[in-house]
JSON list of C-alpha atoms in Angstrom, two decimals:
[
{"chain": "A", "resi": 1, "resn": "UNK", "atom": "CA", "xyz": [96.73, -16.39, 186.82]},
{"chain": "A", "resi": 2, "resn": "UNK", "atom": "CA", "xyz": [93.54, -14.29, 188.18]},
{"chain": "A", "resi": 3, "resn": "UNK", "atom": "CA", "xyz": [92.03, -16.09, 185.20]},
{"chain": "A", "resi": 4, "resn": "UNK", "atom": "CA", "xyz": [88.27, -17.54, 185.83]},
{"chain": "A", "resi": 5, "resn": "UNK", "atom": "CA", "xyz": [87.45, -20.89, 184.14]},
{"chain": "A", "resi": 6, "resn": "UNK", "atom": "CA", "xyz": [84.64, -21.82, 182.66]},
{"chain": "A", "resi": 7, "resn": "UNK", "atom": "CA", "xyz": [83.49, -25.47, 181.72]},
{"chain": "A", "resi": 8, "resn": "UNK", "atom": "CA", "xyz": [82.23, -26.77, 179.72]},
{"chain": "A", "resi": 9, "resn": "UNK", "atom": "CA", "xyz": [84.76, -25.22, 176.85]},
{"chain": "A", "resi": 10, "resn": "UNK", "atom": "CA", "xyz": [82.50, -26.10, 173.92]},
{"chain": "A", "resi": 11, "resn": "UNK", "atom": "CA", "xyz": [78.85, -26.92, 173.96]},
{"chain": "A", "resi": 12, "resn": "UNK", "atom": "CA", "xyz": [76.70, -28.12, 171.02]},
{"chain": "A", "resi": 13, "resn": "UNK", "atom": "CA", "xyz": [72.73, -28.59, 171.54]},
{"chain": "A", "resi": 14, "resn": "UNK", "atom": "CA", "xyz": [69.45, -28.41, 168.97]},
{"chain": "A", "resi": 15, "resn": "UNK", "atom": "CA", "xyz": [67.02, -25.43, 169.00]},
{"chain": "A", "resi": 16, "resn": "UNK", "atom": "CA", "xyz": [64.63, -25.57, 171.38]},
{"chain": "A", "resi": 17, "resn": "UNK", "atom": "CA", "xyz": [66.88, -27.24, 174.81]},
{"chain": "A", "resi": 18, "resn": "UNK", "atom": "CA", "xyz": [68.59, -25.42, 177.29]},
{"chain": "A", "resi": 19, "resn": "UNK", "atom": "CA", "xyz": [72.35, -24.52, 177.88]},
{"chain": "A", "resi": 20, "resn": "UNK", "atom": "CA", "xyz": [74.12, -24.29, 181.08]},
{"chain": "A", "resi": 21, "resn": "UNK", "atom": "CA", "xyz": [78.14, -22.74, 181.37]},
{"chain": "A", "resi": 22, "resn": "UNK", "atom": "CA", "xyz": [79.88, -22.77, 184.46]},
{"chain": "A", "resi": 23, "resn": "UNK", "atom": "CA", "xyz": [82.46, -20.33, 185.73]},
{"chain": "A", "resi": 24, "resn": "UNK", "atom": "CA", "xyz": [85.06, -20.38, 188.39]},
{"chain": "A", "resi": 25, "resn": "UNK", "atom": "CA", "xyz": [86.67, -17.57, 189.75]},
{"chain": "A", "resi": 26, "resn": "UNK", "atom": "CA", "xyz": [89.49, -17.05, 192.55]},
{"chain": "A", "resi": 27, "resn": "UNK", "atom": "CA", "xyz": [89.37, -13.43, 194.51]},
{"chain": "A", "resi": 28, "resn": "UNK", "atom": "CA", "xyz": [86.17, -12.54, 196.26]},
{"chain": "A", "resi": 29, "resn": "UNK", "atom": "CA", "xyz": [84.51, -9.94, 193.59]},
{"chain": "A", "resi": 30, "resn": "UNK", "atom": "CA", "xyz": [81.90, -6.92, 193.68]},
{"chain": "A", "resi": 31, "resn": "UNK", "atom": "CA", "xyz": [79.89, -8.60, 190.93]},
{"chain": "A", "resi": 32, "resn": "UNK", "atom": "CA", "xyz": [79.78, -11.58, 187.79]},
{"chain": "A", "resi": 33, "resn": "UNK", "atom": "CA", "xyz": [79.41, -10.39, 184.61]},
{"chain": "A", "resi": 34, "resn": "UNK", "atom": "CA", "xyz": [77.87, -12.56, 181.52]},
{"chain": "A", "resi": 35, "resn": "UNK", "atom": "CA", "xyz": [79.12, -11.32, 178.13]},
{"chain": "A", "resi": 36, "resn": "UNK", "atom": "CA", "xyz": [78.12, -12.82, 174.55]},
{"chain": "A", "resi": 37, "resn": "UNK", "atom": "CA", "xyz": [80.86, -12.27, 171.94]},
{"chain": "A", "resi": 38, "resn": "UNK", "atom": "CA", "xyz": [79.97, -13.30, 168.47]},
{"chain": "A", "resi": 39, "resn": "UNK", "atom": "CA", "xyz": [82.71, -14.35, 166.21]},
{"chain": "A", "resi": 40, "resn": "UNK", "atom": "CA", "xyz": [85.92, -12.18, 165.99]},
{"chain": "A", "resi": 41, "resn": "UNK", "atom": "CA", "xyz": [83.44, -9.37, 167.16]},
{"chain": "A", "resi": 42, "resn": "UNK", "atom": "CA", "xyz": [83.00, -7.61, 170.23]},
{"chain": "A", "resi": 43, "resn": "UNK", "atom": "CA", "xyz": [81.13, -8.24, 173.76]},
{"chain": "A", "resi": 44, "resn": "UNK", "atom": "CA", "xyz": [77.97, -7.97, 174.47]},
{"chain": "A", "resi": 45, "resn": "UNK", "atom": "CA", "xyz": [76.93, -7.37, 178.08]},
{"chain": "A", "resi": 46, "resn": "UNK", "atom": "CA", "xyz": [73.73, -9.99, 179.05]},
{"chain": "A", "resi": 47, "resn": "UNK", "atom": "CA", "xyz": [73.89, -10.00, 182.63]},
{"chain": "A", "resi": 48, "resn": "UNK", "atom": "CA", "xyz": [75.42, -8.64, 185.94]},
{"chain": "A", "resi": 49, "resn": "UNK", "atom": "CA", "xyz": [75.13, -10.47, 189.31]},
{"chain": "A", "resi": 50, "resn": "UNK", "atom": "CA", "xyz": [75.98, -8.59, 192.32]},
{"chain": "A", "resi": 51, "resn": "UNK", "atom": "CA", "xyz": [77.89, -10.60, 195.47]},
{"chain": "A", "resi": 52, "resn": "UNK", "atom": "CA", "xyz": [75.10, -10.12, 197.79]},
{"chain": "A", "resi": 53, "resn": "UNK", "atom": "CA", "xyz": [72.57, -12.01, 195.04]},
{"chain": "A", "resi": 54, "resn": "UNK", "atom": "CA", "xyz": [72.30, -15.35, 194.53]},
{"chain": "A", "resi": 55, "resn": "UNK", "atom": "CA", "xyz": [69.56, -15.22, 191.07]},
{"chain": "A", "resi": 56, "resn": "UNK", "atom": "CA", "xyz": [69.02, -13.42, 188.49]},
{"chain": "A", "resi": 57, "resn": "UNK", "atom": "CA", "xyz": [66.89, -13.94, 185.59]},
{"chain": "A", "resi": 58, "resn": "UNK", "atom": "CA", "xyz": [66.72, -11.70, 182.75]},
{"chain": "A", "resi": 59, "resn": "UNK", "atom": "CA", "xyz": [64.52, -12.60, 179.78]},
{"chain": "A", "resi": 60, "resn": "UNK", "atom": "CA", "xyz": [65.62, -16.74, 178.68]},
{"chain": "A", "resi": 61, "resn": "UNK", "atom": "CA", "xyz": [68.64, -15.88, 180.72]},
{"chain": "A", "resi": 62, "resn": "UNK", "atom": "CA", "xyz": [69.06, -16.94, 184.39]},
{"chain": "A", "resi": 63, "resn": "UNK", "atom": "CA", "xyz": [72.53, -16.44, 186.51]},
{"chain": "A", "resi": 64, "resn": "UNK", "atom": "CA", "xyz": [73.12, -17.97, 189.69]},
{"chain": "A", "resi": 65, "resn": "UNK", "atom": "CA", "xyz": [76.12, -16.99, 191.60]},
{"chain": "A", "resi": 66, "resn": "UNK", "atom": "CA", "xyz": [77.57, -18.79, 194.77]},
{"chain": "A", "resi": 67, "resn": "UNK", "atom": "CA", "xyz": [79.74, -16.77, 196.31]},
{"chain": "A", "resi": 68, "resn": "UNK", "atom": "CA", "xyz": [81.00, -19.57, 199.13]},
{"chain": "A", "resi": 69, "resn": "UNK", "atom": "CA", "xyz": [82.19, -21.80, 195.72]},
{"chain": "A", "resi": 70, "resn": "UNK", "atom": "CA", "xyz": [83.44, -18.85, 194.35]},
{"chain": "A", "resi": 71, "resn": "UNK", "atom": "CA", "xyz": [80.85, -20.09, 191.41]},
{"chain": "A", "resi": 72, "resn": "UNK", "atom": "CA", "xyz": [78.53, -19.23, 188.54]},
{"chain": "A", "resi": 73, "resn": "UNK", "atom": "CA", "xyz": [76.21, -20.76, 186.27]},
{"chain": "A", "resi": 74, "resn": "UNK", "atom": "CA", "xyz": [74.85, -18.96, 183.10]},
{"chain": "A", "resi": 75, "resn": "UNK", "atom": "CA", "xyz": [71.31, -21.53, 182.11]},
{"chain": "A", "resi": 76, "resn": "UNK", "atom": "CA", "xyz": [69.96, -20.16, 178.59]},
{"chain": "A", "resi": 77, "resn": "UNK", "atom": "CA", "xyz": [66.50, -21.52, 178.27]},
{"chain": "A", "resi": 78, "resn": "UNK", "atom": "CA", "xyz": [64.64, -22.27, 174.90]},
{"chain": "A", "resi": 79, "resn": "UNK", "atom": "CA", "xyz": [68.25, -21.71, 172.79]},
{"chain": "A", "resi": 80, "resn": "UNK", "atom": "CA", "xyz": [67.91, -20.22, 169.67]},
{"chain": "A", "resi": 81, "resn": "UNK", "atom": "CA", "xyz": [70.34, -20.53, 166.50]},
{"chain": "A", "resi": 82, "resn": "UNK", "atom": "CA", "xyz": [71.06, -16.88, 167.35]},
{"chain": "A", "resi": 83, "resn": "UNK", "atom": "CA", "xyz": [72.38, -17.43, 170.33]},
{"chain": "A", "resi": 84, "resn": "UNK", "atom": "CA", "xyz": [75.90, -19.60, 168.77]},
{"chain": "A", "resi": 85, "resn": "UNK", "atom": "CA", "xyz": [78.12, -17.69, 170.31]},
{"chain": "A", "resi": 86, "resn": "UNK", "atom": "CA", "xyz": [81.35, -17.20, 172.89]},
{"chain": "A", "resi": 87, "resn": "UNK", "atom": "CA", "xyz": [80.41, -16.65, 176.63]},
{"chain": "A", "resi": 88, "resn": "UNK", "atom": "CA", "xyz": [82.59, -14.92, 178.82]},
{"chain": "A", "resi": 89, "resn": "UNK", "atom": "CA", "xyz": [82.16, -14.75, 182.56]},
{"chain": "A", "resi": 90, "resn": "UNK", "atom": "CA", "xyz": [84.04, -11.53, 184.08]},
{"chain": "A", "resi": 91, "resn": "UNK", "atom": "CA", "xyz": [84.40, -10.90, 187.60]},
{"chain": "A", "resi": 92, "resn": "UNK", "atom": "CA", "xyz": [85.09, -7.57, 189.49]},
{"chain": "A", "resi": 93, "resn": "UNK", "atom": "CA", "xyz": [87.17, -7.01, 192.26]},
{"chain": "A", "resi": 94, "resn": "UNK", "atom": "CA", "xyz": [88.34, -3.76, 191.80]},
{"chain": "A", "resi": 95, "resn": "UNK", "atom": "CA", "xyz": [85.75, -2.04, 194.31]},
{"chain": "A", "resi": 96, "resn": "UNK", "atom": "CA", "xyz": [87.45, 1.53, 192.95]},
{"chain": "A", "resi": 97, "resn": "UNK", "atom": "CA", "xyz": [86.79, 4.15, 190.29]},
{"chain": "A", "resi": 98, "resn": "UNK", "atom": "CA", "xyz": [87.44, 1.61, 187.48]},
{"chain": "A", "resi": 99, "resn": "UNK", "atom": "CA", "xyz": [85.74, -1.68, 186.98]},
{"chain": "A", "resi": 100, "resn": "UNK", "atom": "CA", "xyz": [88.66, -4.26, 186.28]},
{"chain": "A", "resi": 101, "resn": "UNK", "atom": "CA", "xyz": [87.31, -6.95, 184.73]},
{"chain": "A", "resi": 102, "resn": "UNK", "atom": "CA", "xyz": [88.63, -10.47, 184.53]},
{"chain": "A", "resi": 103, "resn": "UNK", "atom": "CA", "xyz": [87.51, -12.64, 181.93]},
{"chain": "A", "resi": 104, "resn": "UNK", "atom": "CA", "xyz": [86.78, -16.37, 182.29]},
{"chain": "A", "resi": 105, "resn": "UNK", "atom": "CA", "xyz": [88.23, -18.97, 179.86]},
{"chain": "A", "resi": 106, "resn": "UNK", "atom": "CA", "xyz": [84.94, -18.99, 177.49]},
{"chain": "A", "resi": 107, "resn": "UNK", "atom": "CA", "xyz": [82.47, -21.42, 176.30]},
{"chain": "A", "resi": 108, "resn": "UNK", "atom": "CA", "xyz": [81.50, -22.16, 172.72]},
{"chain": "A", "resi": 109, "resn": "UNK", "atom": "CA", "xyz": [77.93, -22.54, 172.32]},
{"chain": "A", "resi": 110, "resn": "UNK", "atom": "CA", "xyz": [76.78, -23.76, 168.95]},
{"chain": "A", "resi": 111, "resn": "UNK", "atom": "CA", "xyz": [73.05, -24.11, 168.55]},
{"chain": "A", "resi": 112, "resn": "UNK", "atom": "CA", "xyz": [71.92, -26.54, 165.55]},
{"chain": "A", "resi": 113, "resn": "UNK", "atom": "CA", "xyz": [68.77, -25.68, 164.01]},
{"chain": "B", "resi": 1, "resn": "UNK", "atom": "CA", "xyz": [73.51, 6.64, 171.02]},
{"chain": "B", "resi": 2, "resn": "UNK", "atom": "CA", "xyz": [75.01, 3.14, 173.39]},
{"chain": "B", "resi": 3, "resn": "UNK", "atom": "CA", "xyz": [77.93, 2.98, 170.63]},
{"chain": "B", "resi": 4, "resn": "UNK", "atom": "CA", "xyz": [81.45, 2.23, 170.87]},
{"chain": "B", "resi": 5, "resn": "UNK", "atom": "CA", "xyz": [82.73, 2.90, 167.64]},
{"chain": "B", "resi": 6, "resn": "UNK", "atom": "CA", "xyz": [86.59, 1.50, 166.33]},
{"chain": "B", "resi": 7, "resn": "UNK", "atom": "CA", "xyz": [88.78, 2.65, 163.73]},
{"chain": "B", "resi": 8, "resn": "UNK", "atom": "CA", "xyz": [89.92, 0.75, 161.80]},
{"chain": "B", "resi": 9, "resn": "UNK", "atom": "CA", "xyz": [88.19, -2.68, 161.24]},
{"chain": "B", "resi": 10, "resn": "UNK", "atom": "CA", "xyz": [91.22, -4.37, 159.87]},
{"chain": "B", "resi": 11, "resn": "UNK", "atom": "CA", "xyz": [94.86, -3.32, 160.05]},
{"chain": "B", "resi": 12, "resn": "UNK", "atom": "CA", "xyz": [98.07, -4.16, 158.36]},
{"chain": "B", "resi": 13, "resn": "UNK", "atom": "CA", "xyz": [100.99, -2.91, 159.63]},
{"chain": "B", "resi": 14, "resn": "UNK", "atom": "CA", "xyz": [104.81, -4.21, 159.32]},
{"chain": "B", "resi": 15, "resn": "UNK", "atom": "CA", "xyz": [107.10, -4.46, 162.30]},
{"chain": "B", "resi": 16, "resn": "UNK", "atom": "CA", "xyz": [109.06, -0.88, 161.38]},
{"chain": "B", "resi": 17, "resn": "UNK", "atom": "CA", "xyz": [105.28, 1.05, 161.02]},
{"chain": "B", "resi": 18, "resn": "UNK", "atom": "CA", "xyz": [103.53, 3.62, 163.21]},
{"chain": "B", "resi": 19, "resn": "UNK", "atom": "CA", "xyz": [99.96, 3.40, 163.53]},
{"chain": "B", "resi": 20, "resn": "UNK", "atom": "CA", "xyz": [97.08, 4.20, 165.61]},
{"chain": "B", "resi": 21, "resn": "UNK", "atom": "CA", "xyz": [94.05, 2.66, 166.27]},
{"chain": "B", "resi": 22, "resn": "UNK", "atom": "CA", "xyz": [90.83, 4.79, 167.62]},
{"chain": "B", "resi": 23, "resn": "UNK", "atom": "CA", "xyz": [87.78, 4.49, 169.35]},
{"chain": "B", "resi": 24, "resn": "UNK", "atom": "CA", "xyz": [84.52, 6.81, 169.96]},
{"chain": "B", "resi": 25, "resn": "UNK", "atom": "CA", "xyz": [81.86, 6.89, 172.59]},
{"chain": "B", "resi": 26, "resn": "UNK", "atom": "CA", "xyz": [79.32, 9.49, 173.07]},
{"chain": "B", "resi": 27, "resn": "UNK", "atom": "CA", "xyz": [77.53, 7.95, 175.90]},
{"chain": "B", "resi": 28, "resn": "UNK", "atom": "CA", "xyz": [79.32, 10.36, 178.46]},
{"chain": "B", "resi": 29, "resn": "UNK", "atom": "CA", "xyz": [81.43, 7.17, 180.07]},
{"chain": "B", "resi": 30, "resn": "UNK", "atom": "CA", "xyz": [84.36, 8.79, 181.80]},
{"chain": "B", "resi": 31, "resn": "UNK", "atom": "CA", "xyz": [86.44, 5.14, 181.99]},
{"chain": "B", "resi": 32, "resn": "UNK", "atom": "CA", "xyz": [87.67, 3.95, 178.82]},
{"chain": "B", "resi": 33, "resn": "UNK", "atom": "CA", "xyz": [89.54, 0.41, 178.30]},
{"chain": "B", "resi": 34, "resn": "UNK", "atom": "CA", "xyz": [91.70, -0.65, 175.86]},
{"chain": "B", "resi": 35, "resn": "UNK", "atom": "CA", "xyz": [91.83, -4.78, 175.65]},
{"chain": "B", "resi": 36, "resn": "UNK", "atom": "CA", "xyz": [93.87, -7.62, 173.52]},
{"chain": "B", "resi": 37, "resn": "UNK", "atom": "CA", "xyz": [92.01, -10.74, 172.51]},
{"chain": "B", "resi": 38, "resn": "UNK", "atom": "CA", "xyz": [94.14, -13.45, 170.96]},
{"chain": "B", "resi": 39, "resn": "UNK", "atom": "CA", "xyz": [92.38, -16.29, 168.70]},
{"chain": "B", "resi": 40, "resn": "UNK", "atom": "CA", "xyz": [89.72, -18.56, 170.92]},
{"chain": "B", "resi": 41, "resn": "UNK", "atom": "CA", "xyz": [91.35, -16.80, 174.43]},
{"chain": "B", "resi": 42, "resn": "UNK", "atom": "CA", "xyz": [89.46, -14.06, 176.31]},
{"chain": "B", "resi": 43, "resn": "UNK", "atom": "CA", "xyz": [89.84, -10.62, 176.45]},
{"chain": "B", "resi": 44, "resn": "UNK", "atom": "CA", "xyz": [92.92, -9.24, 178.54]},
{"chain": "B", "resi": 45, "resn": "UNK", "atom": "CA", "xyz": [93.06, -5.80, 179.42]},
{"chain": "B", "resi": 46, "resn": "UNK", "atom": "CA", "xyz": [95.67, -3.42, 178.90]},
{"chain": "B", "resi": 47, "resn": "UNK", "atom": "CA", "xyz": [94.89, 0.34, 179.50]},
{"chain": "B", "resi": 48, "resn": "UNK", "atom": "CA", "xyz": [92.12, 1.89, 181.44]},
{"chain": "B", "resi": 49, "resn": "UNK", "atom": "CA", "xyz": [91.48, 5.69, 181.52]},
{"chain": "B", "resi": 50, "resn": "UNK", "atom": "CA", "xyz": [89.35, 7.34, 183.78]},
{"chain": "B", "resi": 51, "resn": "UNK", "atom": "CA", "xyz": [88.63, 10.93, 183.25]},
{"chain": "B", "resi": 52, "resn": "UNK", "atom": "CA", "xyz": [90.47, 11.12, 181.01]},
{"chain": "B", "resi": 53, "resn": "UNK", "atom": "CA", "xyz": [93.60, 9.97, 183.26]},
{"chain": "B", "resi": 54, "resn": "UNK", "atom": "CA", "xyz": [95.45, 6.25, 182.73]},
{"chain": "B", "resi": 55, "resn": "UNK", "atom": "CA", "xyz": [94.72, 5.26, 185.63]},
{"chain": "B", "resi": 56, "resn": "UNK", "atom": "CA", "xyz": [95.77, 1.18, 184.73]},
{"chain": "B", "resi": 57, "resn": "UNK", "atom": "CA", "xyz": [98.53, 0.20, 182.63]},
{"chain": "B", "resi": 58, "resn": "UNK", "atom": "CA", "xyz": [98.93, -3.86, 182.95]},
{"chain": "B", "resi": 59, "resn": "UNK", "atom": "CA", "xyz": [102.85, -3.81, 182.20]},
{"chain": "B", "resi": 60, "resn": "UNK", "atom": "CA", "xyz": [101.68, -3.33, 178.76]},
{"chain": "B", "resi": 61, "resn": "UNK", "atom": "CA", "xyz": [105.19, -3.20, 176.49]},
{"chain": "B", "resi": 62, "resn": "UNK", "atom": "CA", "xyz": [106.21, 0.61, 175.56]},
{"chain": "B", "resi": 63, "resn": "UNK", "atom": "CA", "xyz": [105.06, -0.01, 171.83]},
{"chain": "B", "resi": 64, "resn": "UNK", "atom": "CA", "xyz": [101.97, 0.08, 172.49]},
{"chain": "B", "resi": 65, "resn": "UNK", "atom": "CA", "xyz": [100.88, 3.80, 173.65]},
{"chain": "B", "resi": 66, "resn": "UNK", "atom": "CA", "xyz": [97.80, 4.88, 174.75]},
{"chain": "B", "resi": 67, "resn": "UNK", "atom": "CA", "xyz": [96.01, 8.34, 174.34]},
{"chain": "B", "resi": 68, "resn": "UNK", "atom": "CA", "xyz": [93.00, 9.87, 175.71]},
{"chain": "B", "resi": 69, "resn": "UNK", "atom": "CA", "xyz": [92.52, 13.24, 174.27]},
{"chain": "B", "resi": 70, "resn": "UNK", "atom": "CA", "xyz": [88.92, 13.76, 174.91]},
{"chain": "B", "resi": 71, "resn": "UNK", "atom": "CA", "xyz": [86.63, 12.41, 177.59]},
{"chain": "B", "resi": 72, "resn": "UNK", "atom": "CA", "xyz": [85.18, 10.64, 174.03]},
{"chain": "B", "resi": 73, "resn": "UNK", "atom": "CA", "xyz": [88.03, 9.43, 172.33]},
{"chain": "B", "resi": 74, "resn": "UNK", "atom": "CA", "xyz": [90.46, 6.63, 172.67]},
{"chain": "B", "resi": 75, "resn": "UNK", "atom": "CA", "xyz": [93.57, 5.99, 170.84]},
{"chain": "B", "resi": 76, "resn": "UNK", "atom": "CA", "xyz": [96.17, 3.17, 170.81]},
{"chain": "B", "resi": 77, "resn": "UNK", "atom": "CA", "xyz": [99.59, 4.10, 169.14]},
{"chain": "B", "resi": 78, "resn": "UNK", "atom": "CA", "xyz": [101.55, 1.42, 167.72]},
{"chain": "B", "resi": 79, "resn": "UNK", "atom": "CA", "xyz": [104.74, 1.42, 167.01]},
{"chain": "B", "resi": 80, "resn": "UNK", "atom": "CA", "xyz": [107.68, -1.54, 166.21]},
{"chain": "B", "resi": 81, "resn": "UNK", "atom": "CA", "xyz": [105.40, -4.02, 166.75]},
{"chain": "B", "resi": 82, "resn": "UNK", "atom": "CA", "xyz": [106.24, -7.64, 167.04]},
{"chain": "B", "resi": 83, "resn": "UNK", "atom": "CA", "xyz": [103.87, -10.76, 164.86]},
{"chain": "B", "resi": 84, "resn": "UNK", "atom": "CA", "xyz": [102.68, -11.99, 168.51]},
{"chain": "B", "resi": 85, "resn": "UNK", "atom": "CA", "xyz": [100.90, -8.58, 168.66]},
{"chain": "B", "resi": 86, "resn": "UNK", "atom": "CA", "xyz": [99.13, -9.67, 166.22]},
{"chain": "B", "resi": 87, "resn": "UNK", "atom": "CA", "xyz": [95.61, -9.62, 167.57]},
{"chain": "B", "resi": 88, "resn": "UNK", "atom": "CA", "xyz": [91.51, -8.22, 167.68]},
{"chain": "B", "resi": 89, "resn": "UNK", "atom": "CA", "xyz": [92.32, -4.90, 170.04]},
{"chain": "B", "resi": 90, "resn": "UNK", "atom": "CA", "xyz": [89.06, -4.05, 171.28]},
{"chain": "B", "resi": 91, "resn": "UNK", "atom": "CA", "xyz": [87.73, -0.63, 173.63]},
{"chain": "B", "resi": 92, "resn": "UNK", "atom": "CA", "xyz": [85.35, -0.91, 175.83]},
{"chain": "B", "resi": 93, "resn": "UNK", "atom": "CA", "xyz": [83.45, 2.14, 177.98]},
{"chain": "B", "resi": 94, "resn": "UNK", "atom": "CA", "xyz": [81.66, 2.26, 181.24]},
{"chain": "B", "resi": 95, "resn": "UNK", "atom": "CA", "xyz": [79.30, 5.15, 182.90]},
{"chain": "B", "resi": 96, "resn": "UNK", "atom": "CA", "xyz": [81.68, 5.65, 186.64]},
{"chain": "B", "resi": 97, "resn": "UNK", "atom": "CA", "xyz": [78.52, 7.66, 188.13]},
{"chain": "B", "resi": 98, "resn": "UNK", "atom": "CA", "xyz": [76.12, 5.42, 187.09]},
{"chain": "B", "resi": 99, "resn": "UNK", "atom": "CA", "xyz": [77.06, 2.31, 188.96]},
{"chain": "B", "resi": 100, "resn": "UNK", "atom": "CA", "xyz": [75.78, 0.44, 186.31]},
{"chain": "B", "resi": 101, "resn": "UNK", "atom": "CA", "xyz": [79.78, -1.44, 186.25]},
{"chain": "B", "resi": 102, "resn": "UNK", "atom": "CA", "xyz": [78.22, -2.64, 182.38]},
{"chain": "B", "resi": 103, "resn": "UNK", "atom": "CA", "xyz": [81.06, -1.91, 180.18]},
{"chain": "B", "resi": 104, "resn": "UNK", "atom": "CA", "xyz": [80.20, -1.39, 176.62]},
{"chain": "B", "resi": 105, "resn": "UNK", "atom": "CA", "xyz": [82.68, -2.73, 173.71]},
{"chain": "B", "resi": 106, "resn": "UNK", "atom": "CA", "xyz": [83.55, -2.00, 170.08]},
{"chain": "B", "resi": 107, "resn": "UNK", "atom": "CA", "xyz": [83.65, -3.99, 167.36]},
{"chain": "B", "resi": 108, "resn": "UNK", "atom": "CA", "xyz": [87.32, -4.55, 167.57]},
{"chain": "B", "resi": 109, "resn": "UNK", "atom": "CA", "xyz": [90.18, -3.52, 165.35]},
{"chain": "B", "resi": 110, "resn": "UNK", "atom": "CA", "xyz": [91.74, -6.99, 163.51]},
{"chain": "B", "resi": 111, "resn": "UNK", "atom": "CA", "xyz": [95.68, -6.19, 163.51]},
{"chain": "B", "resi": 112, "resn": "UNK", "atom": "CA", "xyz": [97.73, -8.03, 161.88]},
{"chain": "B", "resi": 113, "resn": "UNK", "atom": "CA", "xyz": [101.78, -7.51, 162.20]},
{"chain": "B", "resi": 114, "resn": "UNK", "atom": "CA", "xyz": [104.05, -8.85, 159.27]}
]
C-alpha cells in the first residue's frame, strides 16, 4: 500500500500542553500536507510543506518534514479543546496537472479541558 | 466564496436504487475529486476531474459513475450498490493555476446501503 502511517494512532492531553503526530510516507513527494477532519465531517487543510523545506510554522502549528526519513512531524502548541480532532498527513507525488493525494493512517487527538 | 458544497448530507439507498450524489464549488478550481472514507480509516480517492475531463479513475467498480457537467459541479451516480459501499463520500477541489496544491473538501455525503 502507498499508504503513509502516522503514530501515535490516538493521543489524549489537557488544555494548555502540546501535541506532536508523526507521519511516514514511502515515494519521494512534491509536498506534505496537514489536514484536520472533525468527526464524520470533512478536511480541513492546516498546512503544506514543500520537499525543498524543512519548517514551517503557521500560527500554534509547526511542520517539520525530513525528506532523507521520508518523515513528518505535525507539533500543535498551547492545544485547545477545539482542536479534538482527526489528523491526516497527505503526501504528493503526482508532480502533474492533478494533485494525488495520499492520506496517512490518522491520529486521534482528544484535548481534555 | 472557499465552499465546497455536498448534496445530500445523509443517504439511504437499497442495493436495486439509482442515486446521485452532488457537489458545488464556485471558487473557479478546474480539478475536482471524488473520495471514500470508511469509519476511523482515511480518505481514499476515487475520481479526479480536471477541466472538466476524468483524468483518474482508481479501478473504482462500474457502479459507481462519475459526472462532471460543469467546470462547478460534481456528481457521483450510484447504482446496485453493495452494504460495503456503505460509506462518508466526500469532494474535494483544488485551484490547478494557482499552485496553491490546497485541496478544499465538502462536508461529505453519509451513504448508507441496505
Amino acid at each position: 500500500s502507498q499508504q503513509g502511517e502516522e503514530d501515535p494512532q490516538a493521543l489524549s492531553i489537557q488544555e494548555g500542553e502540546n501535541a506532536t503526530m508523526n507521519c511516514s510516507y514511502k515515494t519521494s513527494i512534491n509536498n506534505l500536507q496537514w489536514y484536520r477532519q472533525n468527526s464524520g465531517r470533512g478536511l480541513v487543510h492546516l498546512i503544506l510543506i514543500r520537499s525543498n523545506e524543512r519548517e514551517k510554522h503557521s500560527g500554534r502549528l509547526r511542520v517539520t518534514l525530513d525528506t532523507s526519513k521520508k518523515s513528518s512531524s505535525l507539533l500543535i502548541t498551547a492545544s485547545r479543546a477545539a482542536d479534538t480532532a482527526s489528523y491526516f498527513c497527505a503526501t504528493d507525488a503526482s508532480g502533474g496537472a492533478t494533485n494525488k493525494l495520499i492520506f496517512g493512517t490518522g491520529t486521534l487527538l482528544a484535548v481534555q479541558p | 466564496d472557499t465552499e465546497v458544497t455536498q448534496t445530500p448530507k445523509h443517504l439511504v439507498m437499497g442495493m436495486t436504487n439509482k442515486k446521485s450524489l452532488k457537489c458545488e464549488q464556485h471558487m473557479g478550481h478546474r480539478a475536482m475529486y471524488w473520495y471514500k472514507q470508511k469509519a476511523k480509516k482515511p480518505p481514499e480517492l476515487m475520481f479526479v476531474y480536471s477541466y472538466e475531463k476524468l483524468s483518474i479513475n482508481e479501478s473504482v467498480p462500474s457502479r459507481f459513475s462519475p459526472e462532471c457537467p460543469n467546470s462547478s459541479l460534481l456528481n457521483l451516480h450510484l447504482h446496485a450498490l453493495q452494504p460495503e459501499d456503505s460509506a462518508l463520500y466526500l469532494c474535494a477541489s483544488d485551484d490547478l493555476a494557482g499552485g496553491t496544491d490546497t485541496q478544499y473538501f465538502g462536508p461529505g455525503t453519509r451513504l448508507t446501503v441496505l
